[in-house]
Coordinates of C-alpha atoms in Angstrom, one line a residue:
Chain A
M10 CA 0.0 -0.1 0.0
D11 CA 1.3 3.2 -1.2
A12 CA 2.5 6.6 1.4
A13 CA -0.5 8.4 -0.8
V14 CA -3.7 5.5 0.4
L15 CA -2.3 5.1 4.2
S16 CA -2.3 9.2 4.2
A17 CA -5.5 9.3 2.6
L18 CA -6.6 6.2 5.2
W19 CA -5.6 8.2 8.3
I20 CA -7.2 11.5 7.1
S21 CA -10.8 9.7 6.5
V22 CA -10.7 8.1 9.3
K23 CA -9.5 11.0 11.6
V24 CA -12.1 13.4 9.6
A25 CA -14.9 10.4 10.4
T26 CA -14.3 9.7 13.9
C27 CA -13.8 14.0 14.6
A28 CA -17.5 14.0 12.5
T29 CA -19.3 11.3 14.3
I30 CA -17.9 12.7 17.7
A31 CA -19.4 16.2 16.9
C32 CA -22.7 14.8 15.8
I33 CA -23.4 12.8 18.5
V34 CA -24.2 15.7 21.2
P35 CA -26.7 17.2 19.2
A36 CA -28.5 14.4 18.0
L37 CA -28.7 13.0 21.1
A38 CA -30.6 15.9 22.2
I39 CA -32.5 16.5 19.5
A40 CA -33.1 12.7 19.2
R41 CA -34.7 13.2 22.4
W42 CA -36.6 15.7 21.7
L43 CA -38.2 14.3 18.6
A44 CA -39.0 11.2 20.3
R45 CA -40.4 12.3 23.4
G46 CA -41.3 15.7 23.1
S47 CA -45.3 16.8 21.8
S48 CA -44.3 20.4 20.4
R49 CA -45.5 21.0 17.1
G50 CA -42.8 21.9 15.7
R51 CA -41.2 18.5 15.6
S52 CA -42.2 17.7 12.1
V53 CA -40.4 20.9 11.1
V54 CA -37.0 20.1 12.5
E55 CA -37.3 16.9 12.0
T56 CA -38.0 17.8 7.7
L57 CA -34.7 20.3 8.6
C58 CA -32.8 17.7 10.0
A59 CA -33.0 15.5 7.2
L60 CA -32.0 17.6 4.6
P61 CA -28.6 16.8 3.9
L62 CA -30.1 13.2 3.0
V63 CA -31.9 14.2 0.0
L64 CA -30.3 17.7 -0.8
P65 CA -27.3 17.0 -3.8
P66 CA -24.1 16.9 -1.3
T67 CA -22.5 19.4 -3.8
A68 CA -25.3 21.5 -2.6
V69 CA -24.9 21.2 1.2
G70 CA -21.2 21.7 0.4
F71 CA -22.1 25.3 -1.6
L72 CA -24.1 26.4 1.1
L73 CA -21.4 25.2 3.9
L74 CA -18.9 27.2 1.5
A75 CA -21.4 30.6 1.6
L76 CA -22.0 30.0 5.8
L77 CA -17.4 29.1 6.0
G78 CA -16.4 31.3 3.5
V79 CA -14.4 34.7 4.0
D80 CA -17.3 36.6 4.0
G81 CA -20.0 34.2 5.5
P82 CA -21.6 34.6 8.7
L83 CA -19.0 32.1 10.5
G84 CA -15.8 33.0 8.6
R85 CA -12.9 35.3 8.2
R86 CA -14.5 38.4 8.1
G87 CA -17.6 36.9 10.4
L88 CA -17.5 35.0 13.3
G89 CA -13.3 34.2 12.8
L90 CA -13.0 31.0 11.8
D91 CA -10.9 29.7 8.8
L92 CA -11.9 26.6 8.1
L93 CA -12.0 26.2 4.4
L94 CA -9.3 23.9 2.9
T95 CA -8.8 22.2 6.2
W96 CA -9.0 19.2 7.5
Q97 CA -11.2 20.4 10.2
G98 CA -13.6 22.0 7.0
A99 CA -13.7 18.6 6.3
V100 CA -15.2 17.5 9.6
I101 CA -17.7 20.1 10.3
A102 CA -18.5 18.3 5.8
S103 CA -18.7 15.5 7.4
A104 CA -20.9 15.7 10.5
V105 CA -23.2 17.9 8.4
M106 CA -23.8 15.2 5.6
A107 CA -23.9 12.3 8.7
F108 CA -26.2 14.1 11.1
P109 CA -29.5 12.6 9.7
L110 CA -28.3 9.0 10.1
V111 CA -27.1 9.6 13.2
L112 CA -30.0 11.5 14.5
R113 CA -32.6 9.0 13.0
G114 CA -30.7 5.8 14.0
A115 CA -30.9 7.7 18.0
R116 CA -34.2 8.7 17.8
T117 CA -35.2 4.8 16.8
A118 CA -33.2 4.1 19.9
F119 CA -35.1 6.7 22.0
E120 CA -38.3 5.4 20.8
E121 CA -38.2 2.1 21.8
V122 CA -37.1 3.0 25.5
D123 CA -40.4 2.1 27.2
P124 CA -41.5 5.3 28.4
R125 CA -43.2 4.2 31.5
L126 CA -39.9 3.0 32.6
E127 CA -38.7 7.2 32.8
R128 CA -42.3 8.0 34.0
M129 CA -40.9 5.3 36.8
G130 CA -37.8 6.9 37.3
A131 CA -39.6 10.2 38.0
S132 CA -41.8 8.5 40.6
L133 CA -38.9 6.9 42.7
G134 CA -37.6 10.9 42.9
L135 CA -34.7 11.0 40.3
S136 CA -34.2 14.3 38.3
R137 CA -34.5 14.5 34.6
F138 CA -30.8 14.2 34.4
A139 CA -31.1 11.0 36.0
V140 CA -33.6 9.2 34.5
W141 CA -31.4 10.7 31.6
T142 CA -28.6 9.2 32.1
R143 CA -29.4 6.0 34.5
I144 CA -32.4 4.6 32.5
S145 CA -32.8 5.8 28.9
L146 CA -29.3 6.1 27.6
P147 CA -28.1 2.8 29.3
L148 CA -31.4 1.0 27.8
A149 CA -30.8 3.1 24.4
R150 CA -27.0 2.4 24.2
R151 CA -27.1 -0.5 21.5
G152 CA -29.2 1.9 19.5
L153 CA -27.0 4.8 20.0
I154 CA -23.7 3.0 19.2
A155 CA -25.0 1.8 16.2
A156 CA -26.6 5.2 15.0
A157 CA -22.7 6.4 15.6
V158 CA -21.3 3.5 13.8
L159 CA -23.6 4.4 10.6
G160 CA -22.6 7.8 11.1
F161 CA -18.7 6.9 11.1
G162 CA -19.3 5.2 7.8
R163 CA -21.5 7.7 6.2
A164 CA -18.7 10.4 7.2
L165 CA -15.9 8.1 6.0
G166 CA -17.5 7.9 2.5
E167 CA -18.4 11.6 2.0
F168 CA -17.1 13.3 -1.1
G169 CA -19.2 16.2 -2.4
A170 CA -19.4 18.5 0.6
T171 CA -15.9 17.5 1.6
L172 CA -14.3 18.3 -1.7
L173 CA -15.9 21.8 -1.9
V174 CA -15.0 22.2 1.6
A175 CA -12.0 21.0 2.3
G176 CA -10.6 20.8 -1.4
N177 CA -8.5 18.0 -2.4
L178 CA -4.8 18.8 -0.9
P179 CA -2.9 15.3 -0.5
G180 CA -1.6 14.8 3.1
E181 CA -4.2 17.6 4.3
T182 CA -7.9 17.2 3.4
Q183 CA -7.1 14.4 0.8
T184 CA -9.5 11.4 2.0
M185 CA -9.7 8.1 0.3
S186 CA -13.1 9.2 -1.7
L187 CA -11.4 12.3 -3.1
L188 CA -7.9 10.3 -3.5
L189 CA -10.1 7.3 -5.6
W190 CA -11.5 10.1 -7.6
E191 CA -8.5 11.5 -8.0
D192 CA -7.3 8.1 -9.5
I193 CA -9.8 7.5 -11.7
Q194 CA -9.6 10.5 -13.1
L195 CA -5.6 9.9 -14.1
G196 CA -6.7 6.8 -14.8
Q197 CA -4.6 5.1 -12.1
E198 CA -7.1 2.4 -11.9
S199 CA -4.4 -0.5 -9.9
R200 CA -4.6 2.1 -6.9
A201 CA -8.1 2.5 -7.6
V202 CA -9.0 -1.1 -7.3
T203 CA -7.0 -1.2 -4.2
L204 CA -9.0 2.0 -2.9
V205 CA -12.3 0.5 -3.6
G206 CA -11.2 -2.9 -1.8
L207 CA -10.5 -0.8 1.1
T208 CA -13.6 1.0 1.6
A209 CA -16.0 -1.8 0.9
L210 CA -14.4 -4.0 3.6
L211 CA -14.0 -1.2 5.7
A212 CA -18.2 -0.2 5.0
F213 CA -18.9 -4.2 5.4
V214 CA -17.4 -4.2 8.7
L215 CA -19.2 -1.3 9.9
L216 CA -22.7 -2.4 8.6
F217 CA -22.3 -5.4 10.0
A218 CA -21.2 -4.4 13.0
A219 CA -24.6 -1.9 13.2
N220 CA -26.9 -4.6 12.3
R221 CA -25.2 -6.9 15.3
L222 CA -25.8 -4.3 17.4
T223 CA -28.9 -3.3 16.4
R224 CA -30.4 -7.2 16.4
G225 CA -28.5 -7.6 19.5
G226 CA -30.4 -5.1 21.7
R227 CA -33.7 -6.3 20.5
A228 CA -33.2 -9.5 21.3
S229 CA -31.7 -8.4 25.0
R230 CA -35.1 -6.9 25.4
Chain B
M14 CA -57.4 11.2 51.4
I15 CA -59.8 12.9 48.7
C16 CA -59.4 11.1 45.4
D17 CA -61.5 13.3 42.8
V18 CA -60.8 12.6 38.9
V19 CA -62.1 13.5 35.7
L20 CA -60.4 12.4 32.8
A21 CA -61.8 11.7 28.8
L22 CA -60.6 8.2 27.9
D23 CA -61.6 7.0 24.5
A24 CA -64.4 4.9 25.6
F25 CA -65.6 6.7 28.3
E26 CA -65.4 9.6 30.7
L27 CA -63.7 8.6 33.9
Q28 CA -65.5 10.5 36.4
V29 CA -64.1 8.7 40.5
S30 CA -64.6 11.1 43.7
F31 CA -64.6 9.8 47.2
E32 CA -62.7 10.9 50.4
T33 CA -61.6 8.4 53.2
E34 CA -60.0 8.6 56.4
A35 CA -58.8 4.5 55.7
R36 CA -55.2 4.0 55.1
A37 CA -55.8 0.9 52.4
I38 CA -58.5 1.6 49.8
G39 CA -59.0 -0.9 47.2
V40 CA -60.4 -0.4 43.6
F41 CA -62.3 -2.9 42.4
G42 CA -63.7 -3.4 38.4
P43 CA -63.5 -5.3 35.3
S44 CA -60.6 -4.7 33.2
G45 CA -61.2 -1.5 30.9
A46 CA -63.1 -0.4 33.8
G47 CA -60.7 3.1 34.0
K48 CA -58.9 1.8 37.0
T49 CA -55.5 1.8 35.9
S50 CA -56.4 5.9 33.9
L51 CA -57.0 6.7 38.2
L52 CA -54.0 5.5 39.5
E53 CA -51.8 7.2 37.0
C54 CA -53.6 10.5 37.6
I55 CA -53.1 9.9 41.0
A56 CA -49.3 9.6 40.0
G57 CA -48.5 12.2 38.2
W58 CA -48.8 10.0 34.8
R59 CA -51.6 11.6 33.4
T60 CA -53.0 15.2 33.6
P61 CA -57.3 14.9 34.6
S62 CA -59.2 17.4 33.1
R63 CA -60.7 18.7 36.3
G64 CA -60.4 17.4 40.0
R65 CA -58.3 17.0 43.3
V66 CA -56.4 14.7 44.7
E67 CA -55.2 15.2 48.2
V68 CA -53.1 12.4 50.7
A69 CA -52.9 13.1 54.6
G70 CA -53.5 16.7 54.2
R71 CA -50.9 17.4 51.0
V72 CA -52.5 18.4 47.7
L73 CA -50.9 16.5 44.8
Y74 CA -53.7 18.2 41.8
D75 CA -56.3 20.4 42.3
S76 CA -57.5 21.6 38.9
A77 CA -59.2 24.9 40.8
S78 CA -56.3 26.2 42.3
G79 CA -53.5 25.5 39.4
V80 CA -51.7 22.5 41.4
A81 CA -50.1 19.5 40.2
L82 CA -46.9 18.3 41.3
D83 CA -44.5 17.1 39.7
P84 CA -44.3 12.8 39.7
R85 CA -40.4 13.6 41.1
V86 CA -42.1 15.3 44.1
R87 CA -45.5 13.0 45.4
G88 CA -43.9 10.7 47.4
V89 CA -46.0 7.6 45.4
G90 CA -44.6 4.5 45.2
Y91 CA -46.3 2.8 42.3
V92 CA -46.0 -0.6 41.4
P93 CA -47.7 -1.3 38.1
Q94 CA -49.3 -5.0 36.9
D95 CA -46.2 -5.9 35.0
G96 CA -43.7 -4.4 37.8
L97 CA -42.0 -2.2 35.0
L98 CA -38.4 -3.2 36.8
F99 CA -35.4 -1.3 34.9
P100 CA -34.2 -4.4 33.0
H101 CA -30.3 -3.6 32.8
W102 CA -29.9 -3.6 36.4
T103 CA -29.7 -5.8 39.2
V104 CA -32.7 -7.2 41.2
E105 CA -30.7 -5.0 44.6
R106 CA -29.9 -2.0 42.3
N107 CA -33.2 -1.9 41.4
L108 CA -34.7 -2.2 45.1
R109 CA -32.5 0.8 45.9
A110 CA -33.7 2.8 42.6
A111 CA -34.5 5.5 44.6
D112 CA -31.1 6.2 46.1
L113 CA -30.8 8.5 43.0
G114 CA -34.0 10.3 43.6
R115 CA -35.9 10.3 47.0
G116 CA -33.5 8.2 49.0
V117 CA -33.9 4.6 50.3
P118 CA -33.8 4.6 54.3
A119 CA -31.5 1.9 55.3
D120 CA -34.4 0.1 57.7
A121 CA -36.3 0.3 55.2
L122 CA -34.8 -1.7 52.5
A123 CA -33.6 -3.9 55.5
T124 CA -37.6 -4.4 56.2
A125 CA -38.8 -5.0 52.1
I126 CA -35.9 -7.5 52.1
E127 CA -36.6 -9.6 55.0
V128 CA -40.5 -9.4 54.4
L129 CA -40.4 -10.2 51.1
E130 CA -37.9 -13.0 51.1
L131 CA -35.2 -11.1 48.5
G132 CA -32.2 -11.6 50.4
P133 CA -31.2 -14.3 47.8
L134 CA -32.6 -12.4 44.5
L135 CA -30.2 -9.6 45.3
S136 CA -27.0 -10.0 42.8
R137 CA -29.3 -11.7 40.1
D138 CA -30.4 -9.8 36.9
V139 CA -33.9 -8.8 36.7
S140 CA -34.6 -10.7 33.6
T141 CA -33.7 -14.3 35.6
C142 CA -36.3 -13.5 37.7
S143 CA -39.7 -15.7 37.5
G144 CA -43.4 -13.2 37.4
G145 CA -43.7 -13.8 40.9
E146 CA -39.9 -12.7 42.0
R147 CA -40.5 -9.9 39.3
Q148 CA -43.6 -8.8 41.5
R149 CA -42.0 -8.8 44.7
V150 CA -38.8 -7.0 43.9
A151 CA -41.0 -4.2 42.4
L152 CA -43.3 -4.1 45.5
G153 CA -39.9 -4.2 47.6
R154 CA -38.7 -0.9 45.1
A155 CA -41.6 1.1 46.1
L156 CA -41.3 0.2 49.7
A157 CA -37.5 0.8 50.1
S158 CA -38.3 4.5 48.8
N159 CA -40.7 5.2 51.6
P160 CA -43.0 6.5 49.7
D161 CA -46.1 8.6 51.5
L162 CA -49.1 6.4 49.2
L163 CA -48.5 3.0 48.0
L164 CA -50.5 2.6 44.4
L165 CA -51.1 -0.9 43.5
D166 CA -52.4 -1.5 40.4
E167 CA -53.3 -5.4 40.2
P168 CA -49.6 -6.5 41.0
L169 CA -50.4 -10.2 41.0
G170 CA -52.6 -9.5 38.0
A171 CA -50.1 -11.2 35.4
L172 CA -49.7 -14.4 37.4
D173 CA -51.9 -17.5 37.4
R174 CA -54.1 -18.0 40.2
P175 CA -51.9 -20.5 42.3
L176 CA -48.7 -18.4 41.6
R177 CA -51.2 -15.7 43.2
R178 CA -52.3 -17.3 46.2
R179 CA -48.2 -18.1 46.9
I180 CA -47.6 -14.2 46.4
L181 CA -50.6 -12.8 48.5
P182 CA -49.0 -13.5 51.8
Y183 CA -46.0 -11.5 51.0
L184 CA -48.3 -8.8 49.9
V185 CA -50.4 -8.7 53.3
R186 CA -47.3 -9.5 55.1
A187 CA -45.5 -6.2 53.5
T188 CA -48.8 -3.9 53.5
E189 CA -49.0 -4.5 57.3
A190 CA -44.9 -4.6 57.6
F191 CA -45.1 -0.8 56.3
D192 CA -48.3 0.8 57.2
V193 CA -48.4 3.2 54.3
P194 CA -51.3 4.5 53.1
L195 CA -52.0 2.5 49.8
I196 CA -54.5 2.0 46.6
F197 CA -55.2 -1.1 45.9
V198 CA -56.5 -2.3 42.2
S199 CA -58.0 -5.1 41.6
H200 CA -60.3 -8.0 40.2
D201 CA -59.6 -10.2 43.0
P202 CA -62.3 -10.1 46.0
T203 CA -60.0 -12.6 47.8
E204 CA -57.1 -10.1 47.3
V205 CA -59.2 -6.7 48.2
Q206 CA -60.7 -8.3 51.2
A207 CA -57.1 -9.5 52.6
I208 CA -55.4 -6.4 52.3
C209 CA -57.9 -3.3 52.4
S210 CA -60.5 -1.6 54.6
E211 CA -62.7 -0.1 52.2
V212 CA -63.3 -0.6 48.5
V213 CA -64.3 1.1 45.6
V214 CA -66.1 -0.4 42.5
V215 CA -65.5 1.1 39.3
E216 CA -67.5 0.2 36.0
S217 CA -67.1 1.5 32.5
G218 CA -65.3 4.8 34.4
K219 CA -68.2 5.3 37.6
L220 CA -67.8 4.4 41.1
V221 CA -70.8 2.3 41.6
A222 CA -70.4 0.5 45.1
R223 CA -68.1 1.5 48.0
G224 CA -68.0 0.5 51.5
N225 CA -66.6 -3.0 53.6
P226 CA -64.7 -5.1 51.1
A227 CA -66.3 -8.4 52.6
A228 CA -70.0 -6.5 52.1
V229 CA -69.8 -5.0 49.0
L230 CA -68.0 -7.8 47.1
G231 CA -69.8 -10.9 48.5
A232 CA -72.6 -9.2 47.3
S233 CA -74.2 -11.6 44.6
E234 CA -73.4 -9.4 41.5
R235 CA -69.8 -9.3 42.0
A236 CA -69.2 -12.6 44.0
G237 CA -69.4 -15.2 41.7
M238 CA -69.5 -18.9 42.6
D239 CA -65.6 -19.4 42.8
F240 CA -65.9 -16.5 46.1
E241 CA -63.2 -17.0 48.5
N242 CA -64.2 -16.0 52.2
L243 CA -61.3 -14.6 54.4
L244 CA -60.8 -15.7 57.9
R245 CA -59.2 -13.6 60.1
G246 CA -58.4 -14.0 63.6
E247 CA -55.9 -14.8 66.7
L248 CA -54.4 -18.5 66.1
E249 CA -54.5 -20.7 69.2
L250 CA -52.5 -24.4 69.6
D251 CA -54.0 -26.5 71.5
A252 CA -52.1 -29.3 73.8
E253 CA -52.6 -31.6 70.9
G254 CA -50.8 -29.0 68.2
R255 CA -53.7 -28.3 66.3
A256 CA -54.1 -24.9 65.4
H257 CA -57.5 -22.8 66.1
L258 CA -58.2 -19.6 64.5
V259 CA -60.4 -17.4 66.8
L260 CA -62.7 -15.7 64.8
E261 CA -65.5 -12.6 65.9
G262 CA -67.7 -13.8 67.7
G263 CA -65.7 -16.5 69.5
V264 CA -66.2 -19.1 66.3
R265 CA -63.0 -21.0 66.0
V266 CA -61.9 -22.8 63.3
E267 CA -59.2 -25.5 63.1
V268 CA -56.8 -24.8 60.4
P269 CA -53.8 -26.2 59.2
S270 CA -51.3 -25.9 61.8
R271 CA -47.9 -26.2 59.7
G272 CA -45.9 -22.8 60.8
A273 CA -48.5 -21.5 63.3
R274 CA -48.0 -19.9 66.2
R275 CA -50.0 -19.8 69.3
G276 CA -51.6 -15.3 70.2
T277 CA -50.4 -14.2 66.3
Q278 CA -52.9 -13.0 63.8
A279 CA -53.8 -15.0 60.8
L280 CA -55.5 -14.7 57.5
F281 CA -56.8 -17.8 55.7
G282 CA -58.8 -18.2 52.7
L283 CA -62.2 -20.5 52.1
R284 CA -63.7 -20.8 49.0
A285 CA -67.1 -20.9 48.7
D286 CA -67.4 -24.3 46.9
D287 CA -64.7 -25.9 49.9
I288 CA -68.5 -25.6 52.2
L289 CA -70.8 -28.0 52.7
L290 CA -74.0 -27.2 54.1
A291 CA -76.4 -29.5 56.1
L292 CA -79.4 -28.7 58.4
E293 CA -77.7 -30.4 61.5
E294 CA -74.5 -30.9 62.8
P295 CA -73.3 -34.1 61.0
V296 CA -71.8 -37.2 62.7
G297 CA -69.2 -39.5 61.5
L298 CA -67.3 -37.1 59.0
S299 CA -63.6 -36.8 58.5
A300 CA -64.6 -32.4 58.3
R301 CA -62.7 -30.5 61.3
N302 CA -65.0 -27.5 61.0
R303 CA -69.1 -27.7 61.6
L304 CA -70.1 -23.9 62.1
R305 CA -73.8 -23.4 63.0
A306 CA -74.9 -20.5 61.4
R307 CA -78.4 -18.2 60.4
V308 CA -78.9 -18.3 56.5
E309 CA -78.9 -14.1 55.6
R310 CA -79.2 -14.2 51.9
L311 CA -79.7 -16.8 48.7
D312 CA -78.5 -15.6 45.3
A313 CA -79.7 -17.5 42.5
D314 CA -77.7 -17.7 39.4
G315 CA -79.2 -19.6 36.8
Q316 CA -78.7 -23.4 38.8
D317 CA -76.5 -22.0 41.3
V318 CA -76.7 -20.3 44.3
L319 CA -74.9 -18.4 46.6
L320 CA -75.8 -18.9 50.0
S321 CA -74.5 -15.9 52.7
A322 CA -74.6 -17.1 56.3
R323 CA -73.6 -15.6 59.7
C324 CA -71.8 -17.7 61.9
L325 CA -73.0 -18.0 65.5
G326 CA -70.3 -18.2 68.3
P327 CA -70.8 -20.3 71.5
S328 CA -72.6 -18.1 73.6
G329 CA -74.4 -17.3 70.3
A330 CA -72.8 -14.3 69.5
E331 CA -72.3 -13.5 65.4
G332 CA -69.7 -14.2 63.9
P333 CA -68.3 -13.9 60.3
L334 CA -70.5 -14.0 57.8
L335 CA -69.4 -16.8 54.7
R336 CA -70.6 -17.6 51.5
A337 CA -71.0 -21.1 50.2
S338 CA -72.7 -22.2 47.2
L339 CA -74.6 -24.6 46.4
T340 CA -77.1 -25.7 43.1
V341 CA -80.6 -24.8 43.3
G342 CA -81.9 -28.7 43.4
A343 CA -79.7 -29.1 47.1
Q344 CA -80.9 -25.4 48.4
R345 CA -84.5 -27.0 47.5
E346 CA -84.4 -30.5 49.0
L347 CA -82.5 -29.0 52.1
G348 CA -85.4 -26.7 52.4
L349 CA -82.7 -23.8 53.0
V350 CA -84.6 -20.5 53.2
K351 CA -83.7 -16.9 54.8
D352 CA -82.8 -16.6 58.6
G353 CA -83.0 -20.6 59.1
P354 CA -80.7 -22.0 60.6
V355 CA -77.8 -24.2 58.6
Q356 CA -74.3 -26.0 59.9
L357 CA -71.3 -25.0 57.4
V358 CA -68.9 -27.9 57.1
F359 CA -65.5 -27.4 56.0
K360 CA -62.1 -29.6 56.3
T361 CA -59.3 -27.9 57.9
Q362 CA -57.2 -28.5 54.9
S363 CA -59.8 -25.9 52.9
C364 CA -58.6 -23.2 55.0
H365 CA -55.1 -21.8 53.3
P366 CA -52.7 -19.4 54.8
L367 CA -52.5 -15.9 53.1
G368 CA -50.5 -14.0 55.6

């Protein structure tokens, strides 16, 4: 395996890990609210959060460019962030694309927890935080881990939005998807085959793990 | 306790209102009568359309003044029909669940473990517990949380009848040991009589009867031919080791002596169809109990008759009212009529301990 592949593998894993971590906290909070809340705004929020699933990744990348660009509200002249063409920019792009998957999985995981168990916790005097951390989260943990694994997989394969936000800088922002795209463009078929095999293997392992976790969770209930 | 709850349900409007000084109140009624909804309103799991819930002078809910305490501060110990144990915790952690909330006093936990015989289960995962064990743990968890009010929603309802009868003594002992005000929902007249000093009957969301459990649940329309009499009294042991239960009016009943301790209060069940009826005291019969009684009611239901007879003590004092089932043919043949004499005959082994 040549150095470019190893570098792309490392950047992909780094970006996907950070993107998944960045997704988890807001996804947990929103998923919990969607699963248990009764507010009318839920369907609007749910639809908004699902948009990256159906929008072309390049459209999401364009919106992120508008936000993170030099003149954007979060950019250098706005909030002062300088994330374009950096691996952190790739993290943002991957996190936005992975977020709907993590959110859906987390919502399902919370919905499968019997709400009466949470009420029972309240009747025993547990605070909302204690009910959340001692009852809801542990009972939903398998589904939540599965959601995170799927989100990680999605982030690992992210291409369009990442290319627009972070570019394709070897050793800096070049992930496996971007290297594969470059190899296809340049006709480097043998390395492309290696990359396809590697990404397919990673995807299989992640999906297998997510399925096992989800099934195991159902069987143990 | 004041319980005045109005709540719109899918099929009808739940409207139950009662005020009582009794510490153990039974809520009796068929499935779907609104009993669980009533308890959930008291626990704060549901919000009534209007009403007032007050326990020992503390208002938990009052629509008029806008009071609706959060379930966390209601001080309610709730035992639902399915126990609702936390499946990811061991038995001991379930019993200590309120440690994360309003606290578990050490003596309450120790008493719950002792009375409900939970010691051997403590390290077990709740998923490995049987139905009866799970209900004992759920009851222990509620009691160990030191509640101001205990809500028992058919805690034995998911168990079959033999198992219910085996678990009932635990329930009786636990409610006596903790002496906490309680509301006990059940559609089993025996359980309600064993635990409660007053009962309200709810049908289709409405309160249709209220009073002493034996009187209300012994009424023909609710008793049924499988009615179980409850014998509550003080145990005496004679020189030969036989156990006698002394009931009101000095009526004595010989009961199984296994585990009996002199001078203790005890509770036994006696099924209505385990009682034979005779016009005179029978001779040459193995049954040890032959009680003199007076017929008070005869309620016919098709070919079956439920006879209510007042037992009479040695001095003629009135004892408990017992119910026996017989056929219309047997009633005619014996000529049993209201206020007529009758002998109630049953075996010692027909009396089974309930507490």
